[in-house]
Protein backbone atom coordinates (compact mmCIF):
# COMPACT_ATOMS: atom_id res chain seq x y z
CA UNK A 1 0.00 0.00 0.00
CA UNK A 2 1.32 3.42 -0.94
CA UNK A 3 0.18 6.84 0.28
CA UNK A 4 1.37 9.80 -1.79
CA UNK A 5 1.73 13.20 -0.14
CA UNK A 6 3.13 16.27 -1.87
CA UNK A 7 4.46 18.16 1.15
CA UNK A 8 6.51 17.41 4.24
CA UNK A 9 3.51 18.49 6.30
CA UNK A 10 1.52 15.91 4.38
CA UNK A 11 3.98 13.24 5.45
CA UNK A 12 3.57 14.36 9.06
CA UNK A 13 -0.21 14.03 8.76
CA UNK A 14 -0.12 10.59 7.16
CA UNK A 15 2.38 9.33 9.73
CA UNK A 16 -0.01 10.62 12.37
CA UNK A 17 -2.88 8.60 10.86
CA UNK A 18 -0.75 5.47 10.56
CA UNK A 19 0.12 5.78 14.23
CA UNK A 20 -3.59 6.14 15.07
CA UNK A 21 -4.34 2.78 13.48
CA UNK A 22 -1.34 1.07 15.05
CA UNK A 23 -1.85 2.50 18.53
CA UNK A 24 -5.53 1.56 18.54
CA UNK A 25 -4.56 -2.02 17.76
CA UNK A 26 -1.89 -2.11 20.50
CA UNK A 27 -2.69 -4.17 23.56
CA UNK A 28 0.73 -4.71 25.14
CA UNK A 29 3.47 -2.52 26.51
CA UNK A 30 7.04 -3.11 25.35
CA UNK A 31 10.39 -1.50 26.12
CA UNK A 32 10.74 0.17 22.70
CA UNK A 33 7.32 0.20 21.05
CA UNK A 34 7.87 2.67 18.21
CA UNK A 35 11.24 3.18 16.54
CA UNK A 36 11.87 5.68 13.75
CA UNK A 37 14.94 5.24 11.52
CA UNK A 38 15.59 8.08 9.03
CA UNK A 39 18.23 7.95 6.31
CA UNK A 40 20.45 10.27 8.34
CA UNK A 41 20.27 13.63 10.11
CA UNK A 42 18.82 16.19 7.71
CA UNK A 43 16.19 18.92 7.99
CA UNK A 44 13.45 17.15 6.05
CA UNK A 45 13.82 14.01 8.16
CA UNK A 46 13.74 16.14 11.31
CA UNK A 47 10.38 17.53 10.15
CA UNK A 48 9.03 14.02 9.56
CA UNK A 49 10.18 12.95 13.00
CA UNK A 50 8.46 16.00 14.48
CA UNK A 51 5.18 14.90 12.90
CA UNK A 52 5.51 11.43 14.38
CA UNK A 53 6.36 12.82 17.80
CA UNK A 54 3.34 15.14 17.72
CA UNK A 55 1.15 12.14 16.90
CA UNK A 56 2.75 10.14 19.68
CA UNK A 57 2.13 12.89 22.24
CA UNK A 58 -1.50 13.39 21.21
CA UNK A 59 -2.34 9.68 21.11
CA UNK A 60 -0.26 8.44 24.00
CA UNK A 61 -2.00 10.20 26.88
CA UNK A 62 -1.21 7.42 29.38
CA UNK A 63 2.40 6.88 28.32
CA UNK A 64 1.63 3.31 27.32
CA UNK A 65 3.93 3.55 24.29
CA UNK A 66 7.54 4.62 24.09
CA UNK A 67 8.87 6.43 21.03
CA UNK A 68 12.49 6.69 20.00
CA UNK A 69 14.54 7.54 16.94
CA UNK A 70 17.84 6.03 15.83
CA UNK A 71 19.75 8.38 13.51
CA UNK A 72 22.41 6.76 11.29
CA UNK A 73 25.73 8.36 10.53
CA UNK A 74 25.62 9.84 7.04
CA UNK A 75 28.74 8.02 5.83
CA UNK A 76 27.60 4.59 7.08
CA UNK A 77 23.85 5.06 6.87
CA UNK A 78 22.94 1.77 5.19
CA UNK A 79 24.98 -0.41 7.56
CA UNK A 80 23.69 1.54 10.56
CA UNK A 81 20.09 1.07 9.43
CA UNK A 82 20.51 -2.70 9.18
CA UNK A 83 21.91 -2.80 12.69
CA UNK A 84 19.13 -0.59 14.02
CA UNK A 85 16.42 -2.76 12.45
CA UNK A 86 18.04 -5.81 14.04
CA UNK A 87 18.18 -4.03 17.41
CA UNK A 88 14.53 -2.94 17.15
CA UNK A 89 13.48 -6.48 16.27
CA UNK A 90 15.41 -7.95 19.20
CA UNK A 91 13.72 -5.40 21.49
CA UNK A 92 10.30 -6.49 20.20
CA UNK A 93 9.45 -3.09 18.72
CA UNK A 94 5.85 -2.97 17.62
CA UNK A 95 6.43 -0.38 14.92
CA UNK A 96 9.54 0.29 12.83
CA UNK A 97 9.32 3.42 10.67
CA UNK A 98 12.15 3.39 8.12
CA UNK A 99 13.38 5.65 5.32
CA UNK A 100 15.44 3.07 3.46
CA UNK A 101 19.02 3.97 2.55
CA UNK A 102 20.42 0.43 2.45
CA UNK A 103 18.92 -0.77 -0.83
CA UNK A 104 17.92 -4.43 -0.93
CA UNK A 105 20.55 -5.39 1.65
CA UNK A 106 18.16 -4.50 4.46
CA UNK A 107 15.20 -6.54 3.21
CA UNK A 108 16.03 -9.82 4.97
CA UNK A 109 16.09 -7.88 8.24
CA UNK A 110 12.82 -6.00 7.67
CA UNK A 111 11.18 -9.29 6.66
CA UNK A 112 12.46 -10.86 9.88
CA UNK A 113 11.07 -7.90 11.82
CA UNK A 114 7.69 -8.33 10.13
CA UNK A 115 7.70 -12.08 10.76
CA UNK A 116 8.45 -11.49 14.42
CA UNK A 117 5.37 -9.28 14.74
CA UNK A 118 6.60 -5.74 14.05
CA UNK A 119 4.73 -3.34 11.77
CA UNK A 120 7.25 -2.13 9.17
CA UNK A 121 6.26 1.26 7.74
CA UNK A 122 8.50 3.06 5.24
CA UNK A 123 8.47 6.74 4.34
CA UNK A 124 10.24 8.80 1.67
CA UNK A 125 12.29 5.82 0.43
CA UNK A 126 10.56 2.41 0.26
CA UNK A 127 11.71 -1.19 0.33
CA UNK A 128 12.12 -2.33 -3.26
CA UNK A 129 10.66 -5.72 -2.35
CA UNK A 130 7.54 -4.13 -0.89
CA UNK A 131 5.30 -6.52 1.02
CA UNK A 132 7.68 -9.41 0.32
CA UNK A 133 10.30 -7.51 2.32
CA UNK A 134 7.91 -7.00 5.23
CA UNK A 135 6.67 -3.50 4.30
CA UNK A 136 3.01 -3.02 5.21
CA UNK A 137 2.69 0.56 3.96
CA UNK A 138 4.83 3.21 2.27
CA UNK A 139 4.33 6.97 2.64
CA UNK A 140 5.61 8.70 -0.51
CA UNK A 141 6.22 12.48 -0.58
CA UNK A 142 5.72 12.50 -4.35
CA UNK A 143 4.35 10.32 -7.14
CA UNK A 144 7.50 8.61 -8.44
CA UNK A 145 6.27 8.35 -12.04
CA UNK A 146 5.37 12.05 -12.11
CA UNK A 147 8.79 12.90 -10.70
CA UNK A 148 10.37 11.11 -13.68
CA UNK A 149 8.31 13.23 -16.06
CA UNK A 150 9.30 16.42 -14.25
CA UNK A 151 12.96 15.46 -14.53
CA UNK A 152 12.53 14.77 -18.27
CA UNK A 153 10.87 18.17 -18.73
CA UNK A 154 13.69 19.84 -16.82
CA UNK A 155 16.30 18.20 -19.07
CA UNK A 156 14.34 19.29 -22.14
CA UNK A 157 14.15 22.87 -20.88
CA UNK A 158 17.79 23.11 -19.78
CA UNK A 159 18.99 21.72 -23.12
CA UNK A 160 16.84 24.18 -25.06
CA UNK A 161 14.83 21.43 -26.72
CA UNK A 162 17.72 19.21 -27.77
CA UNK A 163 21.07 17.84 -26.67
CA UNK A 164 22.86 15.20 -24.63
CA UNK A 165 22.73 14.62 -20.90
CA UNK A 166 23.73 12.15 -18.20
CA UNK A 167 22.21 11.36 -14.82
CA UNK A 168 23.97 11.88 -11.51
CA UNK A 169 22.35 10.65 -8.31
CA UNK A 170 23.29 10.63 -4.65
CA UNK A 171 23.23 6.89 -3.93
CA UNK A 172 22.24 3.71 -5.81
CA UNK A 173 20.73 2.47 -2.54
CA UNK A 174 18.10 5.25 -2.37
CA UNK A 175 15.10 3.33 -3.70
CA UNK A 176 12.98 6.44 -4.24
CA UNK A 177 15.71 7.93 -6.44
CA UNK A 178 16.07 4.66 -8.36
CA UNK A 179 12.32 4.81 -9.10
CA UNK A 180 12.54 8.43 -10.30
CA UNK A 181 15.41 7.57 -12.64
CA UNK A 182 13.54 4.58 -14.06
CA UNK A 183 10.54 6.81 -14.72
CA UNK A 184 12.77 9.42 -16.39
CA UNK A 185 14.32 6.82 -18.69
CA UNK A 186 10.89 5.44 -19.58
CA UNK A 187 9.59 8.92 -20.43
CA UNK A 188 12.40 9.87 -22.80
CA UNK A 189 12.24 6.46 -24.47
CA UNK A 190 8.50 6.32 -25.08
CA UNK A 191 7.39 9.94 -25.57
CA UNK A 192 8.21 11.68 -28.88
CA UNK A 193 8.24 14.96 -26.97
CA UNK A 194 11.74 14.06 -25.79
CA UNK A 195 13.07 12.71 -29.10
CA UNK A 196 15.66 15.49 -29.43
CA UNK A 197 17.33 14.89 -26.07
CA UNK A 198 19.62 11.93 -25.61
CA UNK A 199 20.75 10.11 -22.50
CA UNK A 200 24.32 9.33 -23.53
CA UNK A 201 25.03 6.77 -20.81
CA UNK A 202 22.75 4.18 -19.26
CA UNK A 203 25.06 4.33 -16.29
CA UNK A 204 24.01 6.60 -13.43
CA UNK A 205 26.93 8.53 -11.96
CA UNK A 206 27.34 8.88 -8.20
CA UNK A 207 29.75 11.11 -6.25
CA UNK A 208 32.47 9.45 -4.20
CA UNK A 209 31.30 11.51 -1.24
CA UNK A 210 27.74 12.70 -0.59
CA UNK A 211 28.60 16.38 -0.16
CA UNK A 212 29.13 19.51 -2.24
CA UNK A 213 32.75 18.70 -3.03
CA UNK A 214 31.80 15.17 -4.06
CA UNK A 215 29.20 16.41 -6.56
CA UNK A 216 31.57 19.05 -7.91
CA UNK A 217 34.36 16.54 -8.46
CA UNK A 218 32.08 14.03 -10.15
CA UNK A 219 30.66 16.76 -12.41
CA UNK A 220 34.18 17.73 -13.47
CA UNK A 221 34.99 14.07 -14.10
CA UNK A 222 31.91 13.67 -16.31
CA UNK A 223 32.79 16.86 -18.19
CA UNK A 224 36.29 15.54 -18.83
CA UNK A 225 34.85 12.32 -20.24
CA UNK A 226 32.78 14.42 -22.65
CA UNK A 227 35.84 16.44 -23.72
CA UNK A 228 37.75 13.23 -24.38
CA UNK A 229 34.93 11.88 -26.51
């Protein structure tokens, strides 16, 4: 099941409603009932956590449920997330809210969490395996297919109606980004509107470091490849 919201506030609201359903169905008290695992510390994930905490405070009048967040280190986010899901499962967490940054490597662990009785809810970045990976619901900030079309339109506009381009992403493990790129490729392949722009490499380029310098260096590297033919 996928909910699509177009604003961060929308994600807060939908997380609130998901918590309503889960809390109503809760009949036991555990040490770590609700665990939220973002990709890493960043403003948009802080806003999403705020929405969940507001819901927790409004619903949890008797302090029957505990709420905690485990924030991965940016450089080791995927590995940290796997460990945190394992920890939450071992602590019998009733709800694990995850923004996946570990690709498919985390799916055996989320499936194990689901099989042990935890509700696995993803937001922003889903599990590629969906329900088979234990995901019961995904909260999407945007429609992934529409995002692909927007990216295609941006390329068309930037190139002035025609030209070559490549794709650079932040991480091949960000499943939401993978979906956007797939939608972009599908759009330029199937719609004559984009016939004059050309994706010159099927490969998606990623920076060696997920920061400003990393993107700059990779951009210069791509430009040099173009110069050299």
